[in-house]
Amino acid sequence: MSRYNRHIILSDVGPEGQNKISNAKVLVIGAGGLGCPVLQYLAAAGVGTLGIIDFDIVEVSNLQRQILFGTSSLGINKALAAKERLEDLNPTIQINTYQEALTPQNALELFKNYDIIVDGTDNFETRYLINDAAVINNKPLVYGAIYKFEGQVSVFNYNNGPSYRCLFPIIPKKGSVANCSEVGVLGVLPGIIGTMQANEVLKIILGFDGVLSGKLFCYNSKTSETYTLKVKKLDSEIEKVLSEKEHFKTQIFNFNCGSKNVLLKDLHEFKNIQFIDVRELHEEPKIKLDNCIQIPLNQLNNNLDKISTTKIIIFFCQAGIRSRTAVEILKKHNITNCFSLEEGAAAIIEQLKIKA
């Protein structure tokens, strides 16, 4: 245990705390600017099992900030290149690599094998995917984000705390926020934010107080200013994710739709509507409308002939998640006269009661 002597002599860690670290299993999504320092410090700390998922390869532009890699890493998958460096840093730990993209099809099974999830990604689609998979599996999620000279850190889904959707319930339009490849980033910034993410992981493992759950820590590298915002838990956002967990693998986390989401109260603006229920046939409550048909989401591609080309299509499901996916599916078939009803079936039932 001499490798971890400086941990063990800490009265708040000791041999018992180091054993907790050695028994922990942490999945890091993305071995980029944030993932590199997270992985480096967690490996050095002796986290017993590290998972790394990244489909990308090392490019020369990465070397300005992705400190696990060198010139000899160019052209190599990032997960594999990171593993090689980390095994030299600490050969006593288990490192699992996944040379693939995180998708709705692999996320749930992958998350089950780990205690803590770390988000080192740089796009909204994947962040919502990670959040929802973490909520469904009840795994704490350590979040980090960077933009030019500013960074954020928080912990979601920890001890019944807020989720990422509680902080950002309104999904931004695709392309509305640029990533670092488009606007640049100060090279040391992901190192600072990633190290703070690693710190939050160790705090969770060791059971320390002060975990950044319900808090968003913000840092400005130009001014060295910091401030912390409170994140309020929105039970409705978490319940929405859990209500759709059986259909998680069929979702498309691609939020091009933006204005393609509508509220029930706004439907008076539309004329000549066709409602399409994309829930499974057994799901309740049943909706009885003259202008409504039911096509389960997984059968949508095979039933395009049932969809009107002259009417406005309003998709709905239980909570508004599958209906967004339905909009995306139709867009791939160049059918654009469709919208997703945000509130879902329950809101329609309530509206029908009012009219009755």
CSV table of C-alpha atoms in Angstrom, one decimal:
chain,number,residue,atom,x,y,z
A,1,MET,CA,0.0,0.0,0.0
A,2,SER,CA,3.1,2.3,-0.1
A,3,ARG,CA,1.7,3.6,-3.5
A,4,TYR,CA,-1.2,5.2,-1.6
A,5,ASN,CA,0.8,6.3,1.5
A,6,ARG,CA,-0.2,9.9,1.2
A,7,HIS,CA,-3.9,8.9,1.2
A,8,ILE,CA,-3.6,6.5,4.1
A,9,ILE,CA,-1.9,9.0,6.4
A,10,LEU,CA,-4.8,11.3,5.9
A,11,SER,CA,-7.0,10.9,9.0
A,12,ASP,CA,-10.2,11.3,6.9
A,13,VAL,CA,-9.1,8.5,4.5
A,14,GLY,CA,-6.9,6.0,6.1
A,15,PRO,CA,-6.7,2.3,5.1
A,16,GLU,CA,-10.5,2.0,5.2
A,17,GLY,CA,-11.0,4.9,2.8
A,18,GLN,CA,-8.3,3.6,0.4
A,19,ASN,CA,-10.0,0.2,0.4
A,20,LYS,CA,-13.2,2.0,-0.7
A,21,ILE,CA,-11.4,3.7,-3.5
A,22,SER,CA,-9.8,0.3,-4.6
A,23,ASN,CA,-13.3,-1.3,-4.6
A,24,ALA,CA,-14.9,1.5,-6.6
A,25,LYS,CA,-15.9,1.2,-10.3
A,26,VAL,CA,-16.1,4.4,-12.3
A,27,LEU,CA,-17.1,4.8,-15.9
A,28,VAL,CA,-15.7,7.9,-17.7
A,29,ILE,CA,-17.5,8.8,-20.9
A,30,GLY,CA,-15.1,10.6,-23.3
A,31,ALA,CA,-11.3,10.5,-23.1
A,32,GLY,CA,-11.0,14.1,-24.2
A,33,GLY,CA,-10.1,17.4,-22.5
A,34,LEU,CA,-12.2,16.6,-19.4
A,35,GLY,CA,-11.8,12.8,-19.5
A,36,CYS,CA,-8.0,12.9,-19.5
A,37,PRO,CA,-7.4,14.6,-16.1
A,38,VAL,CA,-10.3,12.7,-14.6
A,39,LEU,CA,-8.8,9.4,-15.7
A,40,GLN,CA,-5.3,10.3,-14.7
A,41,TYR,CA,-6.1,11.3,-11.2
A,42,LEU,CA,-8.6,8.5,-10.6
A,43,ALA,CA,-6.0,5.9,-11.8
A,44,ALA,CA,-3.3,7.5,-9.6
A,45,ALA,CA,-5.7,7.4,-6.7
A,46,GLY,CA,-6.2,3.7,-7.1
A,47,VAL,CA,-9.8,3.5,-8.3
A,48,GLY,CA,-10.1,-0.3,-8.7
A,49,THR,CA,-12.0,-0.4,-12.0
A,50,LEU,CA,-12.0,2.3,-14.6
A,51,GLY,CA,-14.2,2.2,-17.7
A,52,ILE,CA,-13.4,4.4,-20.7
A,53,ILE,CA,-15.8,4.7,-23.6
A,54,ASP,CA,-14.7,6.8,-26.6
A,55,PHE,CA,-15.0,6.1,-30.4
A,56,ASP,CA,-12.7,8.9,-31.5
A,57,ILE,CA,-9.0,8.8,-32.4
A,58,VAL,CA,-6.2,11.1,-31.2
A,59,GLU,CA,-5.6,14.1,-33.5
A,60,VAL,CA,-2.8,16.6,-33.3
A,61,SER,CA,-5.2,19.4,-32.3
A,62,ASN,CA,-6.1,17.3,-29.2
A,63,LEU,CA,-2.6,17.6,-27.8
A,64,GLN,CA,-3.0,21.2,-26.6
A,65,ARG,CA,-5.2,20.0,-23.7
A,66,GLN,CA,-5.6,16.2,-23.7
A,67,ILE,CA,-2.7,15.5,-21.5
A,68,LEU,CA,-2.8,11.7,-21.6
A,69,PHE,CA,-1.7,11.6,-25.2
A,70,GLY,CA,1.5,12.4,-27.1
A,71,THR,CA,2.7,12.4,-30.7
A,72,SER,CA,3.0,8.6,-30.6
A,73,SER,CA,-0.7,8.4,-29.9
A,74,LEU,CA,-1.8,10.1,-33.1
A,75,GLY,CA,-4.3,8.0,-35.1
A,76,ILE,CA,-5.0,5.6,-32.1
A,77,ASN,CA,-8.4,5.2,-30.5
A,78,LYS,CA,-8.5,7.5,-27.5
A,79,ALA,CA,-9.8,4.8,-25.1
A,80,LEU,CA,-6.9,2.5,-26.1
A,81,ALA,CA,-4.3,5.3,-26.0
A,82,ALA,CA,-5.6,6.4,-22.5
A,83,LYS,CA,-5.4,2.8,-21.2
A,84,GLU,CA,-1.8,2.4,-22.3
A,85,ARG,CA,-0.8,5.5,-20.5
A,86,LEU,CA,-2.8,4.7,-17.4
A,87,GLU,CA,-1.5,1.2,-17.1
A,88,ASP,CA,2.0,2.7,-16.9
A,89,LEU,CA,0.8,5.1,-14.2
A,90,ASN,CA,-0.9,2.4,-12.2
A,91,PRO,CA,-0.6,-1.3,-13.3
A,92,THR,CA,-2.5,-2.5,-10.2
A,93,ILE,CA,-6.0,-1.4,-11.4
A,94,GLN,CA,-8.5,-2.8,-13.9
A,95,ILE,CA,-9.1,-0.7,-17.0
A,96,ASN,CA,-11.9,-1.5,-19.4
A,97,THR,CA,-12.1,0.1,-22.8
A,98,TYR,CA,-15.1,0.5,-25.1
A,99,GLN,CA,-14.1,1.7,-28.6
A,100,GLU,CA,-17.6,2.8,-29.6
A,101,ALA,CA,-20.1,5.7,-29.2
A,102,LEU,CA,-22.5,5.8,-26.3
A,103,THR,CA,-26.0,5.0,-27.6
A,104,PRO,CA,-29.4,4.3,-26.2
A,105,GLN,CA,-28.8,0.7,-27.2
A,106,ASN,CA,-25.6,0.2,-25.0
A,107,ALA,CA,-25.9,2.8,-22.3
A,108,LEU,CA,-28.2,1.0,-19.8
A,109,GLU,CA,-26.2,-2.3,-19.7
A,110,LEU,CA,-22.9,-0.4,-19.6
A,111,PHE,CA,-23.9,1.8,-16.6
A,112,LYS,CA,-25.1,-1.2,-14.6
A,113,ASN,CA,-21.5,-2.4,-14.2
A,114,TYR,CA,-20.2,0.9,-12.6
A,115,ASP,CA,-20.9,2.8,-9.3
A,116,ILE,CA,-20.3,6.3,-10.6
A,117,ILE,CA,-20.7,7.8,-14.1
A,118,VAL,CA,-18.5,10.7,-15.2
A,119,ASP,CA,-19.6,12.9,-18.2
A,120,GLY,CA,-16.6,14.1,-20.2
A,121,THR,CA,-18.6,14.9,-23.4
A,122,ASP,CA,-19.1,18.1,-25.3
A,123,ASN,CA,-22.6,18.0,-26.8
A,124,PHE,CA,-26.1,18.2,-25.5
A,125,GLU,CA,-27.4,15.1,-27.2
A,126,THR,CA,-25.0,12.8,-25.3
A,127,ARG,CA,-25.4,14.7,-22.1
A,128,TYR,CA,-29.2,14.1,-22.0
A,129,LEU,CA,-28.6,10.4,-23.0
A,130,ILE,CA,-26.1,10.1,-20.1
A,131,ASN,CA,-28.4,11.8,-17.7
A,132,ASP,CA,-31.4,9.6,-18.5
A,133,ALA,CA,-29.4,6.3,-18.4
A,134,ALA,CA,-28.0,7.4,-15.0
A,135,VAL,CA,-31.4,8.2,-13.7
A,136,ILE,CA,-32.9,4.9,-14.8
A,137,ASN,CA,-30.0,3.0,-13.3
A,138,ASN,CA,-29.9,5.2,-10.2
A,139,LYS,CA,-26.2,6.0,-10.6
A,140,PRO,CA,-24.6,9.3,-9.5
A,141,LEU,CA,-23.4,11.4,-12.4
A,142,VAL,CA,-20.4,13.8,-12.2
A,143,TYR,CA,-20.9,16.5,-14.7
A,144,GLY,CA,-18.4,18.9,-16.2
A,145,ALA,CA,-18.6,21.4,-19.1
A,146,ILE,CA,-16.3,24.0,-20.6
A,147,TYR,CA,-16.7,27.0,-22.9
A,148,LYS,CA,-13.8,29.2,-24.0
A,149,PHE,CA,-12.6,30.4,-20.6
A,150,GLU,CA,-15.4,29.2,-18.4
A,151,GLY,CA,-16.2,25.9,-16.8
A,152,GLN,CA,-18.9,24.2,-14.7
A,153,VAL,CA,-19.0,21.2,-12.4
A,154,SER,CA,-21.9,19.5,-10.6
A,155,VAL,CA,-23.1,16.1,-9.4
A,156,PHE,CA,-26.5,14.8,-10.5
A,157,ASN,CA,-28.7,12.0,-9.3
A,158,TYR,CA,-26.9,11.7,-6.0
A,159,ASN,CA,-28.8,10.7,-2.9
A,160,ASN,CA,-32.1,11.6,-4.5
A,161,GLY,CA,-30.8,14.9,-5.7
A,162,PRO,CA,-31.5,16.9,-8.9
A,163,SER,CA,-30.7,15.6,-12.4
A,164,TYR,CA,-29.2,17.3,-15.5
A,165,ARG,CA,-32.7,17.8,-16.8
A,166,CYS,CA,-33.5,19.7,-13.6
A,167,LEU,CA,-30.8,22.2,-14.5
A,168,PHE,CA,-31.6,22.3,-18.2
A,169,PRO,CA,-35.3,21.2,-18.7
A,170,ILE,CA,-35.5,23.1,-22.0
A,171,ILE,CA,-33.6,21.3,-24.6
A,172,PRO,CA,-31.5,23.6,-26.7
A,173,LYS,CA,-31.7,23.5,-30.5
A,174,LYS,CA,-28.9,21.5,-32.2
A,175,GLY,CA,-26.1,23.9,-33.1
A,176,SER,CA,-27.3,26.7,-30.8
A,177,VAL,CA,-24.3,26.3,-28.5
A,178,ALA,CA,-20.8,25.8,-30.1
A,179,ASN,CA,-18.3,23.3,-28.8
A,180,CYS,CA,-14.6,23.9,-28.3
A,181,SER,CA,-13.7,22.7,-31.8
A,182,GLU,CA,-15.7,25.6,-33.1
A,183,VAL,CA,-14.9,28.5,-30.7
A,184,GLY,CA,-11.7,27.3,-29.0
A,185,VAL,CA,-10.8,26.7,-25.4
A,186,LEU,CA,-7.9,27.7,-23.1
A,187,GLY,CA,-5.9,24.5,-22.8
A,188,VAL,CA,-5.6,24.5,-19.0
A,189,LEU,CA,-9.3,24.9,-18.5
A,190,PRO,CA,-10.4,21.3,-19.1
A,191,GLY,CA,-7.5,20.3,-16.8
A,192,ILE,CA,-8.9,22.4,-14.0
A,193,ILE,CA,-12.5,21.3,-14.5
A,194,GLY,CA,-11.6,17.7,-15.0
A,195,THR,CA,-9.6,17.6,-11.9
A,196,MET,CA,-12.5,19.0,-10.0
A,197,GLN,CA,-14.7,16.2,-11.4
A,198,ALA,CA,-12.2,13.7,-10.2
A,199,ASN,CA,-12.4,15.3,-6.8
A,200,GLU,CA,-16.1,14.9,-6.7
A,201,VAL,CA,-15.8,11.2,-7.6
A,202,LEU,CA,-13.4,10.7,-4.7
A,203,LYS,CA,-15.7,12.6,-2.3
A,204,ILE,CA,-18.6,10.3,-3.4
A,205,ILE,CA,-16.5,7.2,-2.9
A,206,LEU,CA,-15.3,8.3,0.5
A,207,GLY,CA,-18.7,9.5,1.7
A,208,PHE,CA,-17.5,13.1,2.3
A,209,ASP,CA,-19.9,15.9,2.9
A,210,GLY,CA,-20.0,18.8,0.5
A,211,VAL,CA,-20.6,16.8,-2.7
A,212,LEU,CA,-21.8,19.3,-5.4
A,213,SER,CA,-25.3,17.8,-5.5
A,214,GLY,CA,-27.9,20.6,-6.0
A,215,LYS,CA,-25.1,23.0,-6.8
A,216,LEU,CA,-23.5,24.2,-10.0
A,217,PHE,CA,-19.9,25.4,-9.4
A,218,CYS,CA,-18.8,27.9,-12.1
A,219,TYR,CA,-15.2,29.0,-12.8
A,220,ASN,CA,-13.8,31.7,-15.0
A,221,SER,CA,-10.1,31.1,-15.9
A,222,LYS,CA,-9.5,34.7,-17.1
A,223,THR,CA,-10.6,36.3,-13.9
A,224,SER,CA,-10.2,33.4,-11.4
A,225,GLU,CA,-13.7,34.2,-10.2
A,226,THR,CA,-15.9,31.4,-8.9
A,227,TYR,CA,-19.6,31.3,-7.9
A,228,THR,CA,-22.0,28.5,-7.1
A,229,LEU,CA,-25.6,28.4,-8.2
A,230,LYS,CA,-28.3,26.3,-6.6
A,231,VAL,CA,-30.0,23.6,-8.7
A,232,LYS,CA,-33.6,22.9,-7.8
A,233,LYS,CA,-34.9,19.4,-8.1
A,234,LEU,CA,-37.7,19.1,-10.6
A,235,ASP,CA,-39.5,15.9,-9.8
A,236,SER,CA,-41.6,16.1,-13.0
A,237,GLU,CA,-38.4,15.9,-15.1
A,238,ILE,CA,-37.1,12.8,-13.3
A,239,GLU,CA,-40.5,11.2,-13.3
A,240,LYS,CA,-40.8,11.8,-17.1
A,241,VAL,CA,-37.5,9.9,-17.7
A,242,LEU,CA,-38.5,7.0,-15.4
A,243,SER,CA,-41.9,6.7,-17.1
A,244,GLU,CA,-40.2,6.1,-20.4
A,245,LYS,CA,-37.5,3.7,-19.3
A,246,GLU,CA,-39.1,0.7,-21.0
A,247,HIS,CA,-38.7,2.5,-24.3
A,248,PHE,CA,-35.3,4.0,-23.7
A,249,LYS,CA,-33.5,2.0,-26.4
A,250,THR,CA,-35.9,3.3,-29.1
A,251,GLN,CA,-35.2,7.0,-28.3
A,252,ILE,CA,-33.3,9.3,-30.6
A,253,PHE,CA,-31.2,11.8,-28.6
A,254,ASN,CA,-31.0,14.3,-31.4
A,255,PHE,CA,-32.7,17.6,-30.6
A,256,ASN,CA,-33.1,19.2,-34.0
A,257,CYS,CA,-36.8,19.6,-33.3
A,258,GLY,CA,-36.7,22.8,-31.2
A,259,SER,CA,-39.9,24.6,-32.3
A,260,LYS,CA,-41.3,21.2,-33.3
A,261,ASN,CA,-42.5,20.8,-29.6
A,262,VAL,CA,-46.0,22.1,-28.9
A,263,LEU,CA,-48.2,22.5,-25.8
A,264,LEU,CA,-51.8,21.4,-25.7
A,265,LYS,CA,-53.0,24.9,-25.1
A,266,ASP,CA,-51.4,26.0,-28.3
A,267,LEU,CA,-53.1,23.5,-30.6
A,268,HIS,CA,-55.9,26.0,-31.4
A,269,GLU,CA,-53.4,27.6,-33.7
A,270,PHE,CA,-53.4,24.5,-35.9
A,271,LYS,CA,-56.2,23.5,-38.3
A,272,ASN,CA,-56.9,20.0,-39.7
A,273,ILE,CA,-55.0,17.9,-37.2
A,274,GLN,CA,-54.2,14.2,-37.1
A,275,PHE,CA,-53.2,12.9,-33.7
A,276,ILE,CA,-50.9,9.8,-33.6
A,277,ASP,CA,-50.4,7.9,-30.3
A,278,VAL,CA,-46.9,6.3,-30.4
A,279,ARG,CA,-47.3,4.4,-27.2
A,280,GLU,CA,-47.6,0.6,-27.0
A,281,LEU,CA,-51.1,-0.8,-27.6
A,282,HIS,CA,-51.4,-1.9,-23.9
A,283,GLU,CA,-50.6,1.5,-22.4
A,284,GLU,CA,-53.1,3.5,-20.4
A,285,PRO,CA,-54.9,5.8,-20.4
A,286,LYS,CA,-56.7,5.1,-23.7
A,287,ILE,CA,-57.3,8.1,-25.8
A,288,LYS,CA,-60.6,8.3,-27.8
A,289,LEU,CA,-60.5,11.0,-30.5
A,290,ASP,CA,-62.1,11.0,-33.9
A,291,ASN,CA,-59.0,12.2,-35.5
A,292,CYS,CA,-56.5,9.9,-33.7
A,293,ILE,CA,-54.7,6.7,-34.7
A,294,GLN,CA,-52.3,4.6,-32.8
A,295,ILE,CA,-48.9,3.5,-34.2
A,296,PRO,CA,-46.4,2.3,-31.7
A,297,LEU,CA,-43.0,4.0,-32.1
A,298,ASN,CA,-41.2,0.8,-33.1
A,299,GLN,CA,-43.7,0.3,-35.9
A,300,LEU,CA,-43.7,3.8,-37.3
A,301,ASN,CA,-41.3,3.2,-40.2
A,302,ASN,CA,-43.5,0.4,-41.5
A,303,ASN,CA,-46.8,2.4,-41.3
A,304,LEU,CA,-45.9,5.7,-43.0
A,305,ASP,CA,-48.8,5.2,-45.4
A,306,LYS,CA,-51.2,5.8,-42.6
A,307,ILE,CA,-49.8,9.2,-41.9
A,308,SER,CA,-51.6,12.1,-43.6
A,309,THR,CA,-49.6,14.3,-46.0
A,310,THR,CA,-52.2,17.1,-45.9
A,311,LYS,CA,-52.9,17.4,-42.1
A,312,ILE,CA,-50.8,18.7,-39.3
A,313,ILE,CA,-49.5,15.6,-37.4
A,314,ILE,CA,-49.4,15.8,-33.6
A,315,PHE,CA,-47.5,12.9,-32.0
A,316,PHE,CA,-48.0,12.1,-28.3
A,317,CYS,CA,-46.9,9.4,-25.9
A,318,GLN,CA,-46.9,9.1,-22.1
A,319,ALA,CA,-44.5,11.9,-21.3
A,320,GLY,CA,-43.3,13.6,-24.5
A,321,ILE,CA,-40.1,11.7,-25.1
A,322,ARG,CA,-41.1,9.1,-27.6
A,323,SER,CA,-43.1,11.7,-29.5
A,324,ARG,CA,-39.9,13.7,-30.1
A,325,THR,CA,-38.3,10.6,-31.4
A,326,ALA,CA,-41.3,10.1,-33.8
A,327,VAL,CA,-40.8,13.7,-35.2
A,328,GLU,CA,-37.1,12.9,-35.9
A,329,ILE,CA,-38.0,9.6,-37.6
A,330,LEU,CA,-40.4,11.4,-40.0
A,331,LYS,CA,-37.9,14.1,-40.7
A,332,LYS,CA,-35.6,11.4,-42.1
A,333,HIS,CA,-38.4,10.6,-44.5
A,334,ASN,CA,-38.8,14.3,-45.4
A,335,ILE,CA,-42.1,14.5,-43.6
A,336,THR,CA,-42.0,17.9,-41.8
A,337,ASN,CA,-45.7,18.6,-41.0
A,338,CYS,CA,-45.4,17.0,-37.6
A,339,PHE,CA,-45.0,18.1,-34.0
A,340,SER,CA,-44.4,16.5,-30.6
A,341,LEU,CA,-46.9,17.2,-27.8
A,342,GLU,CA,-44.9,17.9,-24.7
A,343,GLU,CA,-47.4,17.0,-22.0
A,344,GLY,CA,-48.4,13.5,-23.2
A,345,ALA,CA,-51.6,11.4,-22.9
A,346,ALA,CA,-52.5,12.5,-19.4
A,347,ALA,CA,-52.8,16.1,-20.4
A,348,ILE,CA,-55.2,15.1,-23.3
A,349,ILE,CA,-57.4,13.2,-20.9
A,350,GLU,CA,-57.6,16.2,-18.6
A,351,GLN,CA,-58.5,18.5,-21.5
A,352,LEU,CA,-61.2,16.1,-22.6
A,353,LYS,CA,-62.6,16.2,-19.1
A,354,ILE,CA,-62.7,20.0,-19.1
A,355,LYS,CA,-64.5,20.1,-22.5
A,356,ALA,CA,-67.0,17.4,-21.3
